[in-house]
mmCIF file of C-alpha atoms and ligand atoms in Angstrom:
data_model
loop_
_atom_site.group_PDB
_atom_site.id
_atom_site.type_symbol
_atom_site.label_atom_id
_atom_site.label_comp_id
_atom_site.label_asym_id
_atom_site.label_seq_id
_atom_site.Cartn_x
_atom_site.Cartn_y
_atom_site.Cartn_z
ATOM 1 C CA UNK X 1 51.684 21.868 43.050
ATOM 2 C CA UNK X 2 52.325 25.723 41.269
ATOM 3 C CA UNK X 3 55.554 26.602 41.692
ATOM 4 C CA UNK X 4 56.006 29.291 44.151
ATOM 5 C CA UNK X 5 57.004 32.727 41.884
ATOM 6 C CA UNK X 6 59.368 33.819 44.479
ATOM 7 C CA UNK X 7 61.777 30.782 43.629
ATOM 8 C CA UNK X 8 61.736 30.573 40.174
ATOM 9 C CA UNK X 9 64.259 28.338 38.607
ATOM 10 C CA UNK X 10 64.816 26.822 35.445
ATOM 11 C CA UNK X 11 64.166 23.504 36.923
ATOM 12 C CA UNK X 12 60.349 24.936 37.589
ATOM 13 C CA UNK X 13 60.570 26.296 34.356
ATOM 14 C CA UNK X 14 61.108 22.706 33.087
ATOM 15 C CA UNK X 15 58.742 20.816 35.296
ATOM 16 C CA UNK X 16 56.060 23.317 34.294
ATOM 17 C CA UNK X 17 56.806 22.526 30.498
ATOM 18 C CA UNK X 18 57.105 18.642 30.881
ATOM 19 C CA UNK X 19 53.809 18.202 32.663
ATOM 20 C CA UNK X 20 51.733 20.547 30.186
ATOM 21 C CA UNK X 21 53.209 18.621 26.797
ATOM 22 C CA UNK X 22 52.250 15.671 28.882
ATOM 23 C CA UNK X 23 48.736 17.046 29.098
ATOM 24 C CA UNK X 24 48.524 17.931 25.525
ATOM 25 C CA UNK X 25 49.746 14.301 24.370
ATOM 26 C CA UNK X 26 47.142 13.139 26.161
ATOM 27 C CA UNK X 27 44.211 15.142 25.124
ATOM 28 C CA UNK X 28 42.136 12.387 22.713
ATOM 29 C CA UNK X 29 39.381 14.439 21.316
ATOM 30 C CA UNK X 30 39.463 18.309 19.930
ATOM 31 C CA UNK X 31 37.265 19.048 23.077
ATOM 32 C CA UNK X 32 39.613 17.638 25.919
ATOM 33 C CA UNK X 33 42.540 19.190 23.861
ATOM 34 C CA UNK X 34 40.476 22.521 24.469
ATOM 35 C CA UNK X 35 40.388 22.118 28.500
ATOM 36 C CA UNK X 36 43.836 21.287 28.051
ATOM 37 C CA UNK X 37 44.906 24.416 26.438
ATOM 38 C CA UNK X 38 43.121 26.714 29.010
ATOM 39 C CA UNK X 39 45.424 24.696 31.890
ATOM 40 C CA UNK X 40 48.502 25.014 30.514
ATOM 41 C CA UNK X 41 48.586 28.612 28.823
ATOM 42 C CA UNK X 42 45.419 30.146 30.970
ATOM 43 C CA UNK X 43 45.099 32.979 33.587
ATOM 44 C CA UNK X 44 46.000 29.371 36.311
ATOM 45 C CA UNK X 45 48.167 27.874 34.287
ATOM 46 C CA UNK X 46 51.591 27.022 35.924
ATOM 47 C CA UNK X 47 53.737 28.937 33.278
ATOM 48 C CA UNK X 48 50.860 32.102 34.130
ATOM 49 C CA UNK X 49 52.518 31.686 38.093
ATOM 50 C CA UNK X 50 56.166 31.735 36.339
ATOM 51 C CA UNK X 51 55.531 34.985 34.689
ATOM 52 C CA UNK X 52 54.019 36.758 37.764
ATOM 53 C CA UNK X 53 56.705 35.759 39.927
ATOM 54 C CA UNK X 54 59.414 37.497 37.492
ATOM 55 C CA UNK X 55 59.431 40.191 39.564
ATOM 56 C CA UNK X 56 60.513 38.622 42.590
ATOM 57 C CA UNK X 57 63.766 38.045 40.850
ATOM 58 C CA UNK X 58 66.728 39.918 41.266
ATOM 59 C CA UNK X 59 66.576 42.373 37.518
ATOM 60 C CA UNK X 60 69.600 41.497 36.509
ATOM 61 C CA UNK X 61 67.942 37.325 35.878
ATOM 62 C CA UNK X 62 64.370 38.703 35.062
ATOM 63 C CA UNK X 63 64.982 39.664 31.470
ATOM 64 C CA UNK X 64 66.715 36.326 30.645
ATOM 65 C CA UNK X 65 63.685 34.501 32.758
ATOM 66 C CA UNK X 66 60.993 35.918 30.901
ATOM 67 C CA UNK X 67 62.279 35.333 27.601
ATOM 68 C CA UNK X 68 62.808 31.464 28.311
ATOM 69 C CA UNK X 69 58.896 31.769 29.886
ATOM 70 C CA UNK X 70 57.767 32.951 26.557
ATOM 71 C CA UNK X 71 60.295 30.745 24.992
ATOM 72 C CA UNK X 72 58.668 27.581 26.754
ATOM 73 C CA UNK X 73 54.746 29.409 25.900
ATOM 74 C CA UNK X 74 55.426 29.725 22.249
ATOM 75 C CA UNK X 75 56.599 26.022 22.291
ATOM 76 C CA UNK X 76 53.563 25.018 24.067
ATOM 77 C CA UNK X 77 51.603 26.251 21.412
ATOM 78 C CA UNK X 78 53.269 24.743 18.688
ATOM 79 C CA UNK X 79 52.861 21.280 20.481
ATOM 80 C CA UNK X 80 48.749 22.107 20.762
ATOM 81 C CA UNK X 81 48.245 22.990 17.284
ATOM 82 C CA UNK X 82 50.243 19.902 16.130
ATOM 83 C CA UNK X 83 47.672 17.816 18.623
ATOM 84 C CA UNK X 84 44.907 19.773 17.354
ATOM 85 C CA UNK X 85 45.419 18.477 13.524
ATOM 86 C CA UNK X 86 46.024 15.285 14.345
ATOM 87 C CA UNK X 87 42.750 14.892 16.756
ATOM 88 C CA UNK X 88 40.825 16.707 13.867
ATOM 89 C CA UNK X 89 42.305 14.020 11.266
ATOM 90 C CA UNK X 90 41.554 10.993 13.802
ATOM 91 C CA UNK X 91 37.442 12.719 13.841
ATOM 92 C CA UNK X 92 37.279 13.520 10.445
ATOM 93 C CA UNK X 93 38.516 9.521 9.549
ATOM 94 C CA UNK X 94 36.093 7.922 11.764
ATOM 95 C CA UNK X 95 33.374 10.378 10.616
ATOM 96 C CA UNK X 96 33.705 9.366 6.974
ATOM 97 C CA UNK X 97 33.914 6.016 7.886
ATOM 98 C CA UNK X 98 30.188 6.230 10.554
ATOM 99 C CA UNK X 99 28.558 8.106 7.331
ATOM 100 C CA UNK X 100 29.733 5.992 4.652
ATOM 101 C CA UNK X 101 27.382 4.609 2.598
ATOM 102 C CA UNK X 102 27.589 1.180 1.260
ATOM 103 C CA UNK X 103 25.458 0.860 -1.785
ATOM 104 C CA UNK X 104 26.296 -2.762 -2.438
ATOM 105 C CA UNK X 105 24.353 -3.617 1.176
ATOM 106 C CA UNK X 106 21.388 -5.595 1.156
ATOM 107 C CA UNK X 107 18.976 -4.169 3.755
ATOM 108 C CA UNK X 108 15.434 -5.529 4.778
ATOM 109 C CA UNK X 109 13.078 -3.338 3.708
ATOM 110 C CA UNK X 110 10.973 -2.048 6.180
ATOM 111 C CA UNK X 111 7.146 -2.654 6.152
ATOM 112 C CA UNK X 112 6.792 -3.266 2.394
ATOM 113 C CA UNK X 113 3.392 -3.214 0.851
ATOM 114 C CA UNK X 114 1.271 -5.760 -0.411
ATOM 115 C CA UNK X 115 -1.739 -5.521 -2.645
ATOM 116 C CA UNK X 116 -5.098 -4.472 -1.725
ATOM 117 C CA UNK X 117 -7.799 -6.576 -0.173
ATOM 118 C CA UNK X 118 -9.873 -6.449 -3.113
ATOM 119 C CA UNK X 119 -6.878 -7.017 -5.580
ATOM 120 C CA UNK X 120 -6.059 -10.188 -3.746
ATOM 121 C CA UNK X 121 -9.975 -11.467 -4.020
ATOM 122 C CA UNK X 122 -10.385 -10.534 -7.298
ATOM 123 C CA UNK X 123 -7.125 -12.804 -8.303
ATOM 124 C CA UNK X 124 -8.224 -15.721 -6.054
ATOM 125 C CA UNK X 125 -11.636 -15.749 -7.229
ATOM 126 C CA UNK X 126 -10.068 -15.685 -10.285
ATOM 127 C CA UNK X 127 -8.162 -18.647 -9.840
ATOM 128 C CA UNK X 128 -10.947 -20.756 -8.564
ATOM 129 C CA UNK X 129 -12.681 -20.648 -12.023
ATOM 130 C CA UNK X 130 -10.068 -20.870 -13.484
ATOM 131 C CA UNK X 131 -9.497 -24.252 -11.978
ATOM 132 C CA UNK X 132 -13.145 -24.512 -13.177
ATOM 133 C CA UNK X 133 -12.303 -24.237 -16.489
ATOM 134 C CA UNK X 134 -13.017 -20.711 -17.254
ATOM 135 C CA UNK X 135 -11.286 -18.559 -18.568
ATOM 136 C CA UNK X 136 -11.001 -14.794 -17.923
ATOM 137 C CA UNK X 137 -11.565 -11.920 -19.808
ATOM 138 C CA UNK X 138 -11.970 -8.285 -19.182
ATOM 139 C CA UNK X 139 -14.071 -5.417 -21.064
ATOM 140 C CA UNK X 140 -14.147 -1.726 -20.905
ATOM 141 C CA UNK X 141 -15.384 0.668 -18.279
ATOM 142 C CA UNK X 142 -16.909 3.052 -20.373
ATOM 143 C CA UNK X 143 -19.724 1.919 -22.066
ATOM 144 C CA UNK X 144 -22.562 2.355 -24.437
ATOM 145 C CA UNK X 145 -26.277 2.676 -23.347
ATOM 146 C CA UNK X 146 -26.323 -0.260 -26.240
ATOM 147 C CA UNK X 147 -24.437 -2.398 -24.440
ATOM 148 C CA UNK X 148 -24.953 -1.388 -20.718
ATOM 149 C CA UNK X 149 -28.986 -1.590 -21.303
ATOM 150 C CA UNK X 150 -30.688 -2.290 -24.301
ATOM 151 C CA UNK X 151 -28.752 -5.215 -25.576
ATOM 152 C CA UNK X 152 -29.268 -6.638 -22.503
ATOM 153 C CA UNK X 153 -33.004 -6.369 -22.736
ATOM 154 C CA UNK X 154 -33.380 -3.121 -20.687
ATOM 155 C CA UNK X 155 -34.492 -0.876 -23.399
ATOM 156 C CA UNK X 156 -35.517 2.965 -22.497
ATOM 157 C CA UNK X 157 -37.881 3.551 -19.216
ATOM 158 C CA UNK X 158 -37.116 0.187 -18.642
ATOM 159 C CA UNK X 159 -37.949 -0.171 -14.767
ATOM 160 C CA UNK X 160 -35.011 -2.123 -14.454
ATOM 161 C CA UNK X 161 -32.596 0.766 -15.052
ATOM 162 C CA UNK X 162 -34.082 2.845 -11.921
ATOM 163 C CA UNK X 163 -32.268 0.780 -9.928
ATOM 164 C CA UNK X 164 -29.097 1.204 -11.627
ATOM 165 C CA UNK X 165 -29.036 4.861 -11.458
ATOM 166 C CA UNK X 166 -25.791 5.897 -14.135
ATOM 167 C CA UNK X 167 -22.877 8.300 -14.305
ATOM 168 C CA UNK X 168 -23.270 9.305 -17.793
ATOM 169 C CA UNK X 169 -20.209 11.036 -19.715
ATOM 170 C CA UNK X 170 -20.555 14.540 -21.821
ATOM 171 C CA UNK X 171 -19.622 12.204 -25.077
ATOM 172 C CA UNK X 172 -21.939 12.041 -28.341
ATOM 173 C CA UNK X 173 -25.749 12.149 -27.956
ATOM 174 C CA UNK X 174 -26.891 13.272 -24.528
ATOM 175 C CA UNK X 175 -27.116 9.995 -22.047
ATOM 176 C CA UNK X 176 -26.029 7.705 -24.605
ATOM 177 C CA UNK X 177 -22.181 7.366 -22.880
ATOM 178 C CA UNK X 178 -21.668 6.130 -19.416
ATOM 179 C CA UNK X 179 -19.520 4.175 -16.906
ATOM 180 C CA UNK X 180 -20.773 0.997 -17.175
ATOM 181 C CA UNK X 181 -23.206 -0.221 -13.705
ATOM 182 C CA UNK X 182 -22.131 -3.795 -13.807
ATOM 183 C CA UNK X 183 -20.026 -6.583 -15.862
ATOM 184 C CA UNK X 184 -22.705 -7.691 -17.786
ATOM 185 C CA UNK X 185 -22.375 -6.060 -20.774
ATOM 186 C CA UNK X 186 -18.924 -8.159 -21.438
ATOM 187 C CA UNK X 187 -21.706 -10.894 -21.773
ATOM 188 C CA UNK X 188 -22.607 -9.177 -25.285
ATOM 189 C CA UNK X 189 -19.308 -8.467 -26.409
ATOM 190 C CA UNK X 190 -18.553 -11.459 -26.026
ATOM 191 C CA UNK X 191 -21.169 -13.434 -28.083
ATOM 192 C CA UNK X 192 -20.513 -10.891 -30.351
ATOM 193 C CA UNK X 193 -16.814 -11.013 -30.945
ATOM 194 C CA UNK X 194 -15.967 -15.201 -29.599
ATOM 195 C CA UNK X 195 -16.653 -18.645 -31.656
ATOM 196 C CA UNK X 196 -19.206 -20.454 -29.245
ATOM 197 C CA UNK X 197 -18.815 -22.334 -26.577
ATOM 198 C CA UNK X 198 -18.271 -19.753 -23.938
ATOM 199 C CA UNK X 199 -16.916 -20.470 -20.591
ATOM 200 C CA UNK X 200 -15.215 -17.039 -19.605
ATOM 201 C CA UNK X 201 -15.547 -14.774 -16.253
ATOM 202 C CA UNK X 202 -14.886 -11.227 -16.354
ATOM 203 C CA UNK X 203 -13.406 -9.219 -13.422
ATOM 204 C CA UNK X 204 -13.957 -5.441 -13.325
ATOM 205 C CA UNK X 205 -15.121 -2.537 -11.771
ATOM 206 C CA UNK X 206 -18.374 -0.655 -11.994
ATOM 207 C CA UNK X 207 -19.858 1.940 -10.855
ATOM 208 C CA UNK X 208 -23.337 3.526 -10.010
ATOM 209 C CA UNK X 209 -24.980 7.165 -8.675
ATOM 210 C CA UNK X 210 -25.373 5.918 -5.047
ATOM 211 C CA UNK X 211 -24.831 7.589 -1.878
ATOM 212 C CA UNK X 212 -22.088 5.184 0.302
ATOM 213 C CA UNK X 213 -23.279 3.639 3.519
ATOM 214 C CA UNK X 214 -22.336 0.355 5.055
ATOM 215 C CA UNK X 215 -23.684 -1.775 1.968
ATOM 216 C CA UNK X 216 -23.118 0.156 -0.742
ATOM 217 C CA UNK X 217 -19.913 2.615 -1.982
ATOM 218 C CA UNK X 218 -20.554 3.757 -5.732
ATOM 219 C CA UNK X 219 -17.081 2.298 -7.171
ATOM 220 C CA UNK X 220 -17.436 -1.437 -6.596
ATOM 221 C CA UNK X 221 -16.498 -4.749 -8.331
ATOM 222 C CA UNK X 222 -18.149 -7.412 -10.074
ATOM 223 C CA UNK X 223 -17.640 -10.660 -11.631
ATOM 224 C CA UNK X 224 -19.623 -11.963 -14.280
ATOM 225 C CA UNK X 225 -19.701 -15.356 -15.280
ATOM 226 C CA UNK X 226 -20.660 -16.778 -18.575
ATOM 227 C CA UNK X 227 -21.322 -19.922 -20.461
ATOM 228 C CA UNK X 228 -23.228 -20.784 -23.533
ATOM 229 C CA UNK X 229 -22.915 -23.931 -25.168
ATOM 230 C CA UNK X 230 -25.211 -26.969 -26.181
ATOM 231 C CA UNK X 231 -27.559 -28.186 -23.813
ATOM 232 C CA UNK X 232 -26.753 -25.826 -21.041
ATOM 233 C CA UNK X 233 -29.213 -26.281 -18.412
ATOM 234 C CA UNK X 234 -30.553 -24.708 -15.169
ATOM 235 C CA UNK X 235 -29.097 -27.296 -13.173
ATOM 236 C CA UNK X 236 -25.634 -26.345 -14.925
ATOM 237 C CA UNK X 237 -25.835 -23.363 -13.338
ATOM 238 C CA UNK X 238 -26.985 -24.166 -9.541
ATOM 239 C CA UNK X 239 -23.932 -26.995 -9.626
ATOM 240 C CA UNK X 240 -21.656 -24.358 -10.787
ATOM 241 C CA UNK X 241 -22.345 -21.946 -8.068
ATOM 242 C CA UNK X 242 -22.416 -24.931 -5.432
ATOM 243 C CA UNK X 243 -19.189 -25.885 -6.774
ATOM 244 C CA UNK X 244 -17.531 -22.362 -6.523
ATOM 245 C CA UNK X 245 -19.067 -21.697 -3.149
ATOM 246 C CA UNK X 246 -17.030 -24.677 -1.823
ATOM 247 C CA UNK X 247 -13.690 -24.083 -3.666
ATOM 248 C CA UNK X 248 -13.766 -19.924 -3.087
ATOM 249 C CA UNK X 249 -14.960 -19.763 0.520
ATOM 250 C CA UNK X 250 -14.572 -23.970 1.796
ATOM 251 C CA UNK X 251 -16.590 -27.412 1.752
ATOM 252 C CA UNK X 252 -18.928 -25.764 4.718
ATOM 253 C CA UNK X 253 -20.454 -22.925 2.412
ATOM 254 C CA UNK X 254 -22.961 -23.838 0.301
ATOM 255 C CA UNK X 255 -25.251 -21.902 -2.112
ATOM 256 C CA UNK X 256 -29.089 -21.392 -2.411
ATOM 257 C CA UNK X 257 -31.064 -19.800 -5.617
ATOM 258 C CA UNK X 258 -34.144 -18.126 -4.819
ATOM 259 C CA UNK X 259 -36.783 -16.532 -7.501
ATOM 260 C CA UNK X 260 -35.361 -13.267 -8.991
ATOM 261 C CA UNK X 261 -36.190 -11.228 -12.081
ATOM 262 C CA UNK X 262 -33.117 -9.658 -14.290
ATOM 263 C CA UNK X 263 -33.924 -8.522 -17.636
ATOM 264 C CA UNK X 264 -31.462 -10.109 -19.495
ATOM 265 C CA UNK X 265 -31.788 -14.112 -17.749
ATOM 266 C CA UNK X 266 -35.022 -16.193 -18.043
ATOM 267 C CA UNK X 267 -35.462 -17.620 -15.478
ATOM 268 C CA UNK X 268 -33.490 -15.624 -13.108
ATOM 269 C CA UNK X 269 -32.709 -15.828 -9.275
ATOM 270 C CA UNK X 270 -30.781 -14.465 -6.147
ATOM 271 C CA UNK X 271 -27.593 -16.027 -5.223
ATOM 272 C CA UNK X 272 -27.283 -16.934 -1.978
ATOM 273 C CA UNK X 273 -24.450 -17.909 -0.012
ATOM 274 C CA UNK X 274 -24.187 -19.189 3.923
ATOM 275 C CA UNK X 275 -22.954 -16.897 6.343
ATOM 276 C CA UNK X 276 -19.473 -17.398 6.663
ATOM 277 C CA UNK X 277 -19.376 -15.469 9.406
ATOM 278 C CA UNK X 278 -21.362 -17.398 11.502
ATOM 279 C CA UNK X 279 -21.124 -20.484 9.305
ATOM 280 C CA UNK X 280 -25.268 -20.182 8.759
ATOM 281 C CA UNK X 281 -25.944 -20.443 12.635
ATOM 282 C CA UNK X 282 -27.430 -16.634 12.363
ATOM 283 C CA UNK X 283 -25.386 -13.081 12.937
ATOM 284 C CA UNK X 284 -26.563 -9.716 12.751
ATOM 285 C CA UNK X 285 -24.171 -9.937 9.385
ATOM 286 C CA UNK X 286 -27.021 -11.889 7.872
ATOM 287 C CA UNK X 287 -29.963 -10.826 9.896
ATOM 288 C CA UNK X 288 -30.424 -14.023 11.654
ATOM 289 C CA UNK X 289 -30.939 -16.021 8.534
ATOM 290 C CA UNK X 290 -27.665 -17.968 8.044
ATOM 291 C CA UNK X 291 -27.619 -16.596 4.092
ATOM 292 C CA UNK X 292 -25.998 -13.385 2.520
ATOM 293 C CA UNK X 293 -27.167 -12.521 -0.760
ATOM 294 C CA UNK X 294 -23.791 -12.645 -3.508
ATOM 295 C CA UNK X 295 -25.637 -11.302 -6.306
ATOM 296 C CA UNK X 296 -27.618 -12.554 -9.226
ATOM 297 C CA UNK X 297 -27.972 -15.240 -12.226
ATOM 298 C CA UNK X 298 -30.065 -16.772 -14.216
ATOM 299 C CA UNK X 299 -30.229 -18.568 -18.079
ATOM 300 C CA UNK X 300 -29.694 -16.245 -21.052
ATOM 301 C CA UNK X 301 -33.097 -14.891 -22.411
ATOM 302 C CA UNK X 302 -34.002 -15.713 -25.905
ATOM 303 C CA UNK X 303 -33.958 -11.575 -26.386
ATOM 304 C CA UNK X 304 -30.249 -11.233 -25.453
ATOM 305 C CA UNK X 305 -29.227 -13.731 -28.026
ATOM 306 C CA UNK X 306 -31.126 -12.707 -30.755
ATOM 307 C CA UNK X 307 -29.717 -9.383 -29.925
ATOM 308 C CA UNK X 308 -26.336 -10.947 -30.549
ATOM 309 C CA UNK X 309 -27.106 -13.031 -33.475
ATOM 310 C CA UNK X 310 -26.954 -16.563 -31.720
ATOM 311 C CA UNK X 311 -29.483 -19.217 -32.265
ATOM 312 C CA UNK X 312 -31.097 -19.998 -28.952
ATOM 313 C CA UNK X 313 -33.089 -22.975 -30.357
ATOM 314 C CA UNK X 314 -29.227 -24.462 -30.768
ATOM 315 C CA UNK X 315 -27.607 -23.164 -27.776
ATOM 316 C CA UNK X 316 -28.795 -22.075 -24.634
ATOM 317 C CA UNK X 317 -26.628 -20.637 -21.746
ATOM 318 C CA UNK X 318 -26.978 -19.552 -17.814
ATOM 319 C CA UNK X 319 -25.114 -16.015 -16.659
ATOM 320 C CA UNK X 320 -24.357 -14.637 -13.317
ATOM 321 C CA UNK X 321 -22.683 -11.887 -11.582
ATOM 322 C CA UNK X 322 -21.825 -11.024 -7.855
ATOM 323 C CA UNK X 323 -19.655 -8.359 -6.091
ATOM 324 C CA UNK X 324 -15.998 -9.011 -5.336
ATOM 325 C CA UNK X 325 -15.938 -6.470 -2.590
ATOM 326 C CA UNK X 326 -18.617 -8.653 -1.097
ATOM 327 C CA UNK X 327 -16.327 -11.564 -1.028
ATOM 328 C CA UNK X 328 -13.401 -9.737 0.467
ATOM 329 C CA UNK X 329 -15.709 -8.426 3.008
ATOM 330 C CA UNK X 330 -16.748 -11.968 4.087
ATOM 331 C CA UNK X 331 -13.916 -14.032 3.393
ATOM 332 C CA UNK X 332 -12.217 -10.608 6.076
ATOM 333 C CA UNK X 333 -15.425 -9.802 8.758
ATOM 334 C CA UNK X 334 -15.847 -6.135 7.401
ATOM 335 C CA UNK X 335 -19.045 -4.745 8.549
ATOM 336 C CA UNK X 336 -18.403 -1.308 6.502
ATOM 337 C CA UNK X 337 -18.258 -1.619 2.587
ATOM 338 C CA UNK X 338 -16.834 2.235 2.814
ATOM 339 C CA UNK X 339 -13.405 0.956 4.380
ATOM 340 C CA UNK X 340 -12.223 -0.732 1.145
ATOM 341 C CA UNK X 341 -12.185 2.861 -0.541
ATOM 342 C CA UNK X 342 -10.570 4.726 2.712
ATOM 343 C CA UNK X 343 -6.615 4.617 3.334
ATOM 344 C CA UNK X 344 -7.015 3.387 6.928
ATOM 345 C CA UNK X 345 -4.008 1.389 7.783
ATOM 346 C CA UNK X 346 -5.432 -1.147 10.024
ATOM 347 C CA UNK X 347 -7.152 -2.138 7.125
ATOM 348 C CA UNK X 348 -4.457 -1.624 4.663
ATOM 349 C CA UNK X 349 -1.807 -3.946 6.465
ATOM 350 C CA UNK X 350 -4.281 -7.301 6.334
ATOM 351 C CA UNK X 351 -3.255 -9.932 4.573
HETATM 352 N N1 LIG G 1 -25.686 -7.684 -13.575
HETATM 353 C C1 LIG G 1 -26.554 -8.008 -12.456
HETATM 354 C C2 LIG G 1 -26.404 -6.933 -11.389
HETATM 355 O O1 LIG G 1 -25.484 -6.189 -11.406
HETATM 356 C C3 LIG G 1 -26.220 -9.351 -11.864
HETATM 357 C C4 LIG G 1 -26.480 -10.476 -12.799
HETATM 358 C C5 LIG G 1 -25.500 -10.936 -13.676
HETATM 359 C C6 LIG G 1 -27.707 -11.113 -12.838
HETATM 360 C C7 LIG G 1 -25.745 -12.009 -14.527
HETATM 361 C C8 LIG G 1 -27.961 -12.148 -13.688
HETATM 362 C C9 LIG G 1 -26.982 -12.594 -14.533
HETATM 363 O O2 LIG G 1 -27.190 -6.807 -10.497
#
């Protein structure tokens, strides 16, 4: 209750003061300590009804009165500064301690990344032949017409080369420089450069002049297989696929070779593999046939190794090649070849 100004006594005076440090002592954060302050010193403050009732008192008591009112103020403030440094040392510790950082704290990172669809095929494709006995081997992605073409059998105006239409490179004789349109020129450089037998795959990208649609994106992959050794025969080369179809993709995929022509093989065929989407009962994936074409092979024409300097009356040898994209999309039910070269997440985040 205010003390009523026309009784003023020292007592009040006392009361007043004892009640407000109480206050102030109990303020716990800068903010209450604020409220606080406008109580006790403020327009309603009790010590604010002291002062206005000085002049109820008789003069001769006034003087003394007001000095022990400003007396008791100047105390008051003391005491709310002194509360007021140590609320702002209390915040200031447990501030330091909320935004401490401890760098010896092992934190799960979150959503870490993994490798890319096609990185992940490409590596287990590559560990199926290697389990096969193959080993692999890489070449460059610049090439020359030499080995992207005409070593291969494919020499100038060869029809064949219409249907791998080239990004050529403004290097040396016009046309003559170009990123290479599939893996198969590693098969040179290597029959150049390696001691025979051969059992190698090579991994790589390649690219051709084509407009993207839901087949085809102009930077794809390939892997090329290779063997040459004595006696190599066609049926080498069916069992081989056969026996990668059910390693890479499972024992209910199986392989068929139909009639192809490739400049470089003799004979040469299309490499077919079942469906896995449908397991060969017939999808729109595969047009109601139960087969999706993998890509190419065939036995090393005579040409290509004379080109290289091998005797094919000693050794003979079967080739093939097929897209690695093609695999990720199968072995991952991608209708759209163009999503492995966008940055769509939902893509991105399959394992
Ligand atoms: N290089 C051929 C292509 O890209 C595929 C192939 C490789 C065919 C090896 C036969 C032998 O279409």
């Amino acid at each position: 209750m205010p003390p009523d100004p026309s009784d003023l006594s020292p007592q009040d005076l006392e009361e007043v003061e004892a009640e407000a440090a109480a206050a102030v002592a109990a303020a716990g954060t800068a903010e209450e300590l604020r409220a606080v302050e406008g109580a006790v010193l403020g327009r309603h403050s009790g010590l604010a009804a002291l002062n206005q009732g000085l002049g109820g008192l008789p003069p001769d008591r006034r003087r003394a009165a007001g000095q022990e009112i400003q007396a008791t103020r100047a105390r008051l403030r003391e005491a709310i500064a002194r509360r007021r440094g140590e609320l702002e040392g209390i915040e200031r510790r447990a501030r330091l301690m909320a935004e401490r950082l401890d760098l010896t704290e092992v934190l799960p990172v979150p959503g870490r990344g993994h490798l890319h669809l096609v990185t992940k095929t490409r590596w287990s494709l590559e560990d199926t032949f290697v389990g096969m006995g193959f080993e692999v081997v890489e070449g460059p992605e610049v090439e020359t017409d030499w080995y992207n073409f005409e070593a291969l059998n494919m020499p100038p105006a060869h029809p064949a080369r219409t249907g791998q239409d080239s990004f050529y490179l403004r290097l040396g004789a016009p046309e003559s420089i170009l990123l290479r349109t599939h893996t198969s020129p590693v098969q040179v450089r290597l029959m150049e450069s390696r001691q025979l037998p051969i059992y190698a795959v090579v991994p790589g990208r390649c690219y051709r002049r084509e407009t993207p649609d839901a087949r085809h994106i102009p930077i794809f992959h390939q892997i090329e297989g290779l063997v040459v050794d004595h006696g190599i025969t066609f049926g080498d080369l069916a069992g081989t696929i056969e026996a990668f179809a059910n390693a890479y993709f499972g024992p209910a995929i199986h392989s068929r070779l139909r009639p192809g022509s490739f400049p470089f093989t003799e004979p040469s065929a299309e490499l077919d593999i079942t469906c896995t989407i449908c397991a060969g009962a017939g999808c729109r994936t595969c047009s109601s046939s139960g087969w999706v074409e993998l890509g190419g092979c065939g036995m090393v024409d005579p040409n290509v190794f004379a080109n290289v300097g091998i005797d094919a009356e000693e050794w003979t040898g079967f080739a093939f090649g097929f897209g690695i994209d093609r695999c990720a999309q199968m072995r991952h039910g991608l209708a759209d070849t163009r999503l492995l070269l966008e940055n769509d997440i939902r893509l991105l985040s399959q394992v």
